[in-house]
Coordinates of C-alpha atoms in Angstrom, one line a residue:
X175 CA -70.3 1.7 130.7
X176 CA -67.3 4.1 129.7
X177 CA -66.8 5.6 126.8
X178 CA -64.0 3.3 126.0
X179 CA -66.3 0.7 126.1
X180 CA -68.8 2.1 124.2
X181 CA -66.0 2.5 120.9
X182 CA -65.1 -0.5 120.9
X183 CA -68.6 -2.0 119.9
X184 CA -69.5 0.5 117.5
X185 CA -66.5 1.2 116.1
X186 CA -65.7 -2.7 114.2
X187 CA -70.0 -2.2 113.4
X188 CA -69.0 1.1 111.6
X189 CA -66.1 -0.4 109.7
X190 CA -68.0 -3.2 108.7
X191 CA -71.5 -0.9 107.6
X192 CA -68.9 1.3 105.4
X193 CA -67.1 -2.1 103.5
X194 CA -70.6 -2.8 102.9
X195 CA -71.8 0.0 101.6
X196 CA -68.2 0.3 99.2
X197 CA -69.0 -3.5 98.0
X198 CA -72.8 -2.3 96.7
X199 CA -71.6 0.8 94.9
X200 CA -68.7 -1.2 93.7
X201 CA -71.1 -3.9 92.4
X202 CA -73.1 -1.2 91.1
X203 CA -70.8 0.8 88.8
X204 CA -69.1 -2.6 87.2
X205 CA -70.0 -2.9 83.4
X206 CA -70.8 -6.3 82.4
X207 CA -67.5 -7.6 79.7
X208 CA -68.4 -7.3 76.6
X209 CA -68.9 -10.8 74.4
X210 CA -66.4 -11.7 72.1
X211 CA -66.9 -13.3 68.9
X212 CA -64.1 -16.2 68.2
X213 CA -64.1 -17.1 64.2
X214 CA -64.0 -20.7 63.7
X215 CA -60.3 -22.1 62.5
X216 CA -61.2 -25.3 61.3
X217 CA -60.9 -28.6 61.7
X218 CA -56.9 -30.0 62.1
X219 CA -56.4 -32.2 59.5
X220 CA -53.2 -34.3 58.4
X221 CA -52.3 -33.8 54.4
X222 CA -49.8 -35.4 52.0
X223 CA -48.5 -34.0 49.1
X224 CA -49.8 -35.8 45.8
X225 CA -46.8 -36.3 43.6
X226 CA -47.6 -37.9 40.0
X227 CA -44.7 -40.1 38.7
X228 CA -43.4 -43.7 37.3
X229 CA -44.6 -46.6 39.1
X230 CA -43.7 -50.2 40.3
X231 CA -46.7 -52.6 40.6
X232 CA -46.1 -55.1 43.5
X233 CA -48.2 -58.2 43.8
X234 CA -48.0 -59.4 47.1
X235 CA -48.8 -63.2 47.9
X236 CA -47.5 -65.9 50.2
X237 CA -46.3 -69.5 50.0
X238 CA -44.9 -72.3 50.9
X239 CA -40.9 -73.5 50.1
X240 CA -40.6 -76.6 47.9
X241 CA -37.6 -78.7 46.7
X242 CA -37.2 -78.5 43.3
X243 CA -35.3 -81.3 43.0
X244 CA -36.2 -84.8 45.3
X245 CA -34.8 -88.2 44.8
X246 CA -35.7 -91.5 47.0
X247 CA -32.7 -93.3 46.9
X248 CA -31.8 -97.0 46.5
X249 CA -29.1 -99.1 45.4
X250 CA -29.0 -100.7 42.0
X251 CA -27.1 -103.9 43.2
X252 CA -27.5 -105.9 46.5
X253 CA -24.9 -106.7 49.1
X254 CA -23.9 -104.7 52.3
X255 CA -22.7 -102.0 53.9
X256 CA -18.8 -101.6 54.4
X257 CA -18.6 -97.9 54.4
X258 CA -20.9 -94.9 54.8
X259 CA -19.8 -91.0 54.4
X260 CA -19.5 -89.1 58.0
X261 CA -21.9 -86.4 56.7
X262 CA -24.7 -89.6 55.7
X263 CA -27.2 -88.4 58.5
X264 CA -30.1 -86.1 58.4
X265 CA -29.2 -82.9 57.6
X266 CA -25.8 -83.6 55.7
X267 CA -24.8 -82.2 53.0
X268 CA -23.4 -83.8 49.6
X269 CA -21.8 -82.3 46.1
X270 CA -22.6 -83.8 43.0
X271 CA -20.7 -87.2 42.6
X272 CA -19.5 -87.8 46.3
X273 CA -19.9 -90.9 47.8
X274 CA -22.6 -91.9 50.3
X275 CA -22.2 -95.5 51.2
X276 CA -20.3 -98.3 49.5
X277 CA -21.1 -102.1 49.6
X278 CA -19.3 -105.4 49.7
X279 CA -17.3 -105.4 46.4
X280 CA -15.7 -109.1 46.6
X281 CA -18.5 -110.7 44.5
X282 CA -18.8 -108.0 42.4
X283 CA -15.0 -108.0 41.3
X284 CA -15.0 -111.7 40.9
X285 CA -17.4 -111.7 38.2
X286 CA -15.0 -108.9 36.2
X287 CA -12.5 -111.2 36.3
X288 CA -14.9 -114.3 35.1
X289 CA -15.8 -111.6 32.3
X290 CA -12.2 -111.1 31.6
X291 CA -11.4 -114.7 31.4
X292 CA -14.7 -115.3 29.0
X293 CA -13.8 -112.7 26.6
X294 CA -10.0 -113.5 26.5
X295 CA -11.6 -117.7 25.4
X296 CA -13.9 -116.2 23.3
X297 CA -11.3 -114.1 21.3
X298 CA -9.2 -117.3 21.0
X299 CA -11.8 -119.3 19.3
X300 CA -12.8 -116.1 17.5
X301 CA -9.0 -116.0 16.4
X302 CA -9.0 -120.3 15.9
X303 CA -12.4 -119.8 13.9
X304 CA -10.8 -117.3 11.3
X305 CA -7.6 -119.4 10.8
X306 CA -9.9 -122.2 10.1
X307 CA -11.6 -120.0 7.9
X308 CA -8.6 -118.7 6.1
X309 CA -7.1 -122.4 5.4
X310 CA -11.1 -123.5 4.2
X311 CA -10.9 -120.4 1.6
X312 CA -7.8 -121.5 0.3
X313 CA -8.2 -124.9 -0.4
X314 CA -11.6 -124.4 -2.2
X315 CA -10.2 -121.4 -4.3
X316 CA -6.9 -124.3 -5.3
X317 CA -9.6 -127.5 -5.9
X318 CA -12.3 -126.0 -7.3
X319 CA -10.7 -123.3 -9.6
X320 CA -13.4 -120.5 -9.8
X321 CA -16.4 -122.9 -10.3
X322 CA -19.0 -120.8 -8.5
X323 CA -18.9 -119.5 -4.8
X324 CA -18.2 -122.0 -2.2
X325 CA -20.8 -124.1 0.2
X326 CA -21.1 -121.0 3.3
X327 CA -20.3 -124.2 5.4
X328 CA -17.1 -125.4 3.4
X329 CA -15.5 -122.2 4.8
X330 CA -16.7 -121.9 8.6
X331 CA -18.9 -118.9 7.6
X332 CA -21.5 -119.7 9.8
X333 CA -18.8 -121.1 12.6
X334 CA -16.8 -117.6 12.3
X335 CA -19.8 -115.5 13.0
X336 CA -20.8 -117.7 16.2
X337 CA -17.5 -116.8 17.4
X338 CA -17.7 -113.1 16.8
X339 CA -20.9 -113.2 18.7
X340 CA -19.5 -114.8 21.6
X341 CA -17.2 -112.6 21.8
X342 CA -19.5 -109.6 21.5
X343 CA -21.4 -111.1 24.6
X344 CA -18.1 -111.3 26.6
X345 CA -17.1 -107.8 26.0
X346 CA -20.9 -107.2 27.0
X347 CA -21.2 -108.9 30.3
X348 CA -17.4 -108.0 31.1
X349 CA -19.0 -104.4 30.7
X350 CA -21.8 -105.1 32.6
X351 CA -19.8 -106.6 35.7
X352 CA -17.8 -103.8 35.5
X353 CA -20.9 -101.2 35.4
X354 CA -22.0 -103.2 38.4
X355 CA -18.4 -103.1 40.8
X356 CA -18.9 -99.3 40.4
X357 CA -22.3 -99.5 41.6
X358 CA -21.6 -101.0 44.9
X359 CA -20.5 -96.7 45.5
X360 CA -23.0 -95.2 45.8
X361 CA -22.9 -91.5 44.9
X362 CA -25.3 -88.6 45.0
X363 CA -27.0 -87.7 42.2
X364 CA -26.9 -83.8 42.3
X365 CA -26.1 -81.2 44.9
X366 CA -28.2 -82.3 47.5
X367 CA -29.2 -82.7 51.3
X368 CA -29.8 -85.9 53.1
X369 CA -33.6 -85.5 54.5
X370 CA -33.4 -89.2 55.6
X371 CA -31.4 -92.7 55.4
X372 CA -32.3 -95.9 56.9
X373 CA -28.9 -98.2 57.0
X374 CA -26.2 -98.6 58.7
X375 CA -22.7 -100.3 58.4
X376 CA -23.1 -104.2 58.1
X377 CA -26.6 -103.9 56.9
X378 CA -27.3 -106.1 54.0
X379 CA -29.5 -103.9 51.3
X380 CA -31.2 -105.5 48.7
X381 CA -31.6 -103.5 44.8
X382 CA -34.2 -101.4 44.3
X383 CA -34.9 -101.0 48.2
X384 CA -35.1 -97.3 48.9
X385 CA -32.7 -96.1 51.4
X386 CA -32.5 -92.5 51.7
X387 CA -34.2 -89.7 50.8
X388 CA -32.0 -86.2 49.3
X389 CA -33.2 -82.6 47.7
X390 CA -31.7 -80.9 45.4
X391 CA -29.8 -77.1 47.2
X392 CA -29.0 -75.3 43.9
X393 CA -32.5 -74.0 43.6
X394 CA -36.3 -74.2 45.7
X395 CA -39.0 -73.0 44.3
X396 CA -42.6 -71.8 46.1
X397 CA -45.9 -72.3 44.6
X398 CA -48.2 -69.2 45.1
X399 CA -51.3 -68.8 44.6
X400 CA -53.0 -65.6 42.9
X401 CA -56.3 -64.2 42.4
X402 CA -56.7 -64.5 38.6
X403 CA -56.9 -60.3 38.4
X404 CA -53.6 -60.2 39.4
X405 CA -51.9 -62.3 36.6
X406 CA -52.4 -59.6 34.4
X407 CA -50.1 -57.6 35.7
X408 CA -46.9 -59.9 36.1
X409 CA -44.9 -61.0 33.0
X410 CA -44.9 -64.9 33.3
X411 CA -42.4 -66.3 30.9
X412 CA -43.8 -69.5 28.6
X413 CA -40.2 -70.8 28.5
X414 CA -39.2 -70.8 32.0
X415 CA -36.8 -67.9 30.9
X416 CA -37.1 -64.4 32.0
X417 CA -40.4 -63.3 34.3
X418 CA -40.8 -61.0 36.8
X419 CA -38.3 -60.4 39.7
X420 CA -39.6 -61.0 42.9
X421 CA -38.4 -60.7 46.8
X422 CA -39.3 -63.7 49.3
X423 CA -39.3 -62.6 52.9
X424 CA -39.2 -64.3 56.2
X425 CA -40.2 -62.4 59.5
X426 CA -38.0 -63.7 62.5
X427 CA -39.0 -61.8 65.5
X428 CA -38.5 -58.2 65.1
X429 CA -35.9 -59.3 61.7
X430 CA -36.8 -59.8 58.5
X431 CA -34.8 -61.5 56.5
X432 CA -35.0 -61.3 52.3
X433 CA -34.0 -63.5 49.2
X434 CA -33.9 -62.2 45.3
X435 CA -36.2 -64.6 43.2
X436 CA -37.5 -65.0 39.7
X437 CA -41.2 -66.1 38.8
X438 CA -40.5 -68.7 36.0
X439 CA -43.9 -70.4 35.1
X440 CA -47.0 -70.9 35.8
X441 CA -48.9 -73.8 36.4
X442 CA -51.5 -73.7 33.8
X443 CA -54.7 -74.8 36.3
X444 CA -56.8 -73.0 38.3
X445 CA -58.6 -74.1 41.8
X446 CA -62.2 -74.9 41.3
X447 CA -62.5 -73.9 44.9
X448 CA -60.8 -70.9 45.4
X449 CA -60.6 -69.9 42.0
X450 CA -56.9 -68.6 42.4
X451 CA -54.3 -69.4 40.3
X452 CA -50.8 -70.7 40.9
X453 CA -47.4 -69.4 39.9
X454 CA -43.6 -71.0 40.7
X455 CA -40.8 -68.6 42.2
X456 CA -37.2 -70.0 41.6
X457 CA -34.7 -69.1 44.2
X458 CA -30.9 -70.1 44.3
X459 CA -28.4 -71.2 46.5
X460 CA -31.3 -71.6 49.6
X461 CA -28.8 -72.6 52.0
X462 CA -26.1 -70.3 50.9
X463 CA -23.7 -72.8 50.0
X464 CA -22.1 -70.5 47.4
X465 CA -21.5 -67.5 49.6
X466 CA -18.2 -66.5 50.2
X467 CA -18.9 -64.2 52.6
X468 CA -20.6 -64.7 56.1
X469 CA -24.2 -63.9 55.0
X470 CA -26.7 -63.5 58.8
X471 CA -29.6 -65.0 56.7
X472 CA -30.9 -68.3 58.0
X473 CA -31.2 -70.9 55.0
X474 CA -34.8 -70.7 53.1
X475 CA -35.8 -74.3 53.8
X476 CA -38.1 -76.3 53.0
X477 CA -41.5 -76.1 54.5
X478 CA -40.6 -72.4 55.5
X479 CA -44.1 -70.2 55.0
X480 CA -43.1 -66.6 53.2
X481 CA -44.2 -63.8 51.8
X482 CA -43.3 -63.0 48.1
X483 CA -43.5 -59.4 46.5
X484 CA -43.6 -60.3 42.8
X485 CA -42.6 -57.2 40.7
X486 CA -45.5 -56.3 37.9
X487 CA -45.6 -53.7 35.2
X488 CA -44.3 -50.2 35.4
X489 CA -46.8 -47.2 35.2
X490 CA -46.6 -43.9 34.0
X491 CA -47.9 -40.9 35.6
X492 CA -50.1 -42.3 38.4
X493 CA -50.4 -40.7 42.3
X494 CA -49.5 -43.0 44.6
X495 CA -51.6 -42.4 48.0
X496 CA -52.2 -44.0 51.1
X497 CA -54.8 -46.8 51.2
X498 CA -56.5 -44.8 54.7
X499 CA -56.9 -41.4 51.9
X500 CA -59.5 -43.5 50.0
X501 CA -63.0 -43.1 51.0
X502 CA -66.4 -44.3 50.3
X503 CA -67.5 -44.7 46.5
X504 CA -63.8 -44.4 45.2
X505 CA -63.3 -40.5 46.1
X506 CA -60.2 -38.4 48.0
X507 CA -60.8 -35.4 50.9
X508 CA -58.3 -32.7 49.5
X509 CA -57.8 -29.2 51.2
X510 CA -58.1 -26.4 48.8
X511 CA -55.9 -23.4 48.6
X512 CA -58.6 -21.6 50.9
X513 CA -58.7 -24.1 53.3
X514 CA -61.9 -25.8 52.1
X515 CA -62.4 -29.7 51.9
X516 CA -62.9 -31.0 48.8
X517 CA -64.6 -34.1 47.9
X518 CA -63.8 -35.5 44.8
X519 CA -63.9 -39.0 42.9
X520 CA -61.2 -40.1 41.2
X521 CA -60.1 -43.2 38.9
X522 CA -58.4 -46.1 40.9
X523 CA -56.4 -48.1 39.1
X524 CA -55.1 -51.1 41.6
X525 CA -55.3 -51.3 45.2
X526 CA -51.8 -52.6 46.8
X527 CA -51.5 -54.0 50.2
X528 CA -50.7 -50.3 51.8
X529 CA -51.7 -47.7 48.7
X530 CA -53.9 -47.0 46.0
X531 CA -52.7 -46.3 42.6
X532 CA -55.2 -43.0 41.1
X533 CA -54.9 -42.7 37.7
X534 CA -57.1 -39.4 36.8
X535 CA -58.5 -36.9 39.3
X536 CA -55.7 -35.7 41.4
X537 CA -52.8 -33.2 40.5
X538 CA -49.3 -32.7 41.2
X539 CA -48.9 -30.9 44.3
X540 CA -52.8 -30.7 45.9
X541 CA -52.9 -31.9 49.6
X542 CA -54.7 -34.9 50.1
X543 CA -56.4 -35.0 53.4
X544 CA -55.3 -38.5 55.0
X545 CA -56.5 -38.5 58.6
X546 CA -60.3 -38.5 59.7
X547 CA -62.7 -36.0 59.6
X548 CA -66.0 -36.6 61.5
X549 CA -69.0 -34.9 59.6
X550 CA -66.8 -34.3 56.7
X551 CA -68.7 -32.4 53.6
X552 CA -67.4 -30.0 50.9
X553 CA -66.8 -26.7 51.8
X554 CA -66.0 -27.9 55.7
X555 CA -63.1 -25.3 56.6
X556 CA -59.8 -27.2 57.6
X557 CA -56.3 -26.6 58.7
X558 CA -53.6 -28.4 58.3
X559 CA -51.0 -30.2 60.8
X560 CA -48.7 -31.9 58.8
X561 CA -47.6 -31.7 55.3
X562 CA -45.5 -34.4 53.9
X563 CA -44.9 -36.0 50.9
X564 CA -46.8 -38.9 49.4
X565 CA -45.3 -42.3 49.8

């Protein structure tokens, strides 16, 4: 073999005995890196801001809409239907005084004019009676010359007051007939809408027959119910005047839609069963008849299910926090200036549907931790993510 030869199988063993060797000295002279101690920064927590400051109680509750007014209608005289209103369907609605159907008024008039003719006879014989009266009088007073007062009968006394009595029952049952031709219209009561009606034109309807059914639309009202706790927050009026202001809401979808109310009485009765008490909410105009501008609420009818948010007492000086910030056995998580959690108990004074009212134990300005802390025990160092203020 040539020399040539001989290089180029020792010289790639050479390389590769050298890279080895520079690997192990290599490996040799590194220093292992030195351990680094990283200080704990604590766990992240989320914070309010306690603010203390006047307060609103709400007293939340839900109910059911009810007429205030409801009327089953029927006519107070017999006969049948020659008219009935356009709007006299379910679902129409009526003012106060408008008419709904009318009947058959031929009979009716015909006995007004029998009245008429009764009472015009019975004030001629009332007028006959007192003539004969008046010529009786005069011939006793000219015979008998002041000897004692004359025989009742002698001078149609008792004649002149059957007369004036017949006469008083004419003008009666002329009034009556009269009382009954306006009858035959029949009118609605109040403001009102037609639930139901069961007639039609040329039906004959008898009196006292219920043919329709109305509620009033100047007012509803909604009967909640209340644990008895929560009555002693609300001002319930005695008079129906007054009371507590309240908001009735309806959820539609993604819309919620909002009426002003009043809470006017209450009920006076608790349930034996639930032991819950019950309260009325007035609310006018549900069908925004008197709107004079175009209102996007759908009317509050009856039957609707709502929530109501009753307005209570105002107090002073209480921290309003998030219902999530109170924890076990009435107590808060704040962060301390050092960055410590603090446990701490404080004084609740009402729970509302999403915060807790904290009358003593917190401080104007102290974070209050809201969010959760696994392991969580005084002294645990924290750091906070968000500070904002308390709702």
């Amino acid at each position: 073999m040539s020399k040539a030869g001989y290089l180029k199988i020792i010289l790639p063993i050479v390389v590769l005995l050298i890279g080895v060797a520079g690997a192990g000295l290599m490996m040799k002279s590194r220093r292992p890196p030195e351990k680094a101690q990283r200080e704990f920064a604590g766990v992240l927590v989320e914070t309010v801001a306690v603010k203390r400051e006047q307060h609103q109680v709400t007293v939340a509750a839900t109910g059911t809409v009810q007429a205030r007014r409801r009327a089953m209608l029927a006519p107070q005289v017999s006969g049948r239907v020659t008219a009935i209103a356009d709007e006299f369907i379910a679902g129409g609605f009526f003012r106060e005084g408008e008419t709904l159907f009318e009947l058959e008024k031929v009979d009716y008039r015909l006995a007004v004019e029998q009245a008429e003719a009764d009472l015009a006879k019975a004030d001629l014989d009332l007028a006959l009676e007192r003539g004969r009266a008046r010529v009786a009088k005069d011939e006793w007073q000219r015979l008998q010359a002041g000897n004692g007062a004359p025989n009742p009968l002698v001078v149609y006394e008792p004649q002149l007051k059957n007369a004036e009595a017949r006469v008083g029952a004419a003008r009666a049952t002329l009034a009556q007939a009269r009382i009954n031709l306006e009858r035959t219209m029949v009118k609605a009561p109040f403001n009102c809408l037609l639930l139901d009606e069961d007639i039609d034109l040329g039906q004959y309807v008898r009196a006292g027959n219920t043919v329709a059914t109305v509620i009033g639309t100047d007012l509803v009202e909604i009967v909640v119910p209340l644990p008895l706790a929560e009555l002693s927050w609300l001002d319930i009026p005695r008079d129906g005047k007054g009371g507590a202001a309240a908001t009735v809401q309806f959820a539609a979808g993604d819309q919620t839609f909002s009426w002003p109310g009043r809470l006017v009485r209450a009920l006076g009765e608790v349930d034996p069963r639930g032991r819950m008490a019950r309260v009325v909410i007035d609310v006018d105009d549900p069908y925004l008849l008197q709107q004079q501008s175009a209102d996007e609420r759908p009317p509050l009818a009856v039957g609707m299910f709502v929530d109501v948010l009753l307005q209570g007492q105002r107090m002073e000086q209480v921290a309003v926090v998030p219902r999530r910030a109170l924890r076990d056995g009435d107590t808060v998580w704040l962060a301390d200036r050092d960055g410590r959690l603090r446990i701490r108990a404080v004084e609740v004074l009402r729970r509302e549907k999403d915060s807790v009212l904290i009358g003593d134990g917190l401080q104007d300005g102290e974070r209050l931790i809201v969010s959760a802390v696994a392991g969580a025990a005084d002294g645990l160092k924290v750091r906070l993510h968000v500070e904002e203020a308390a709702p």
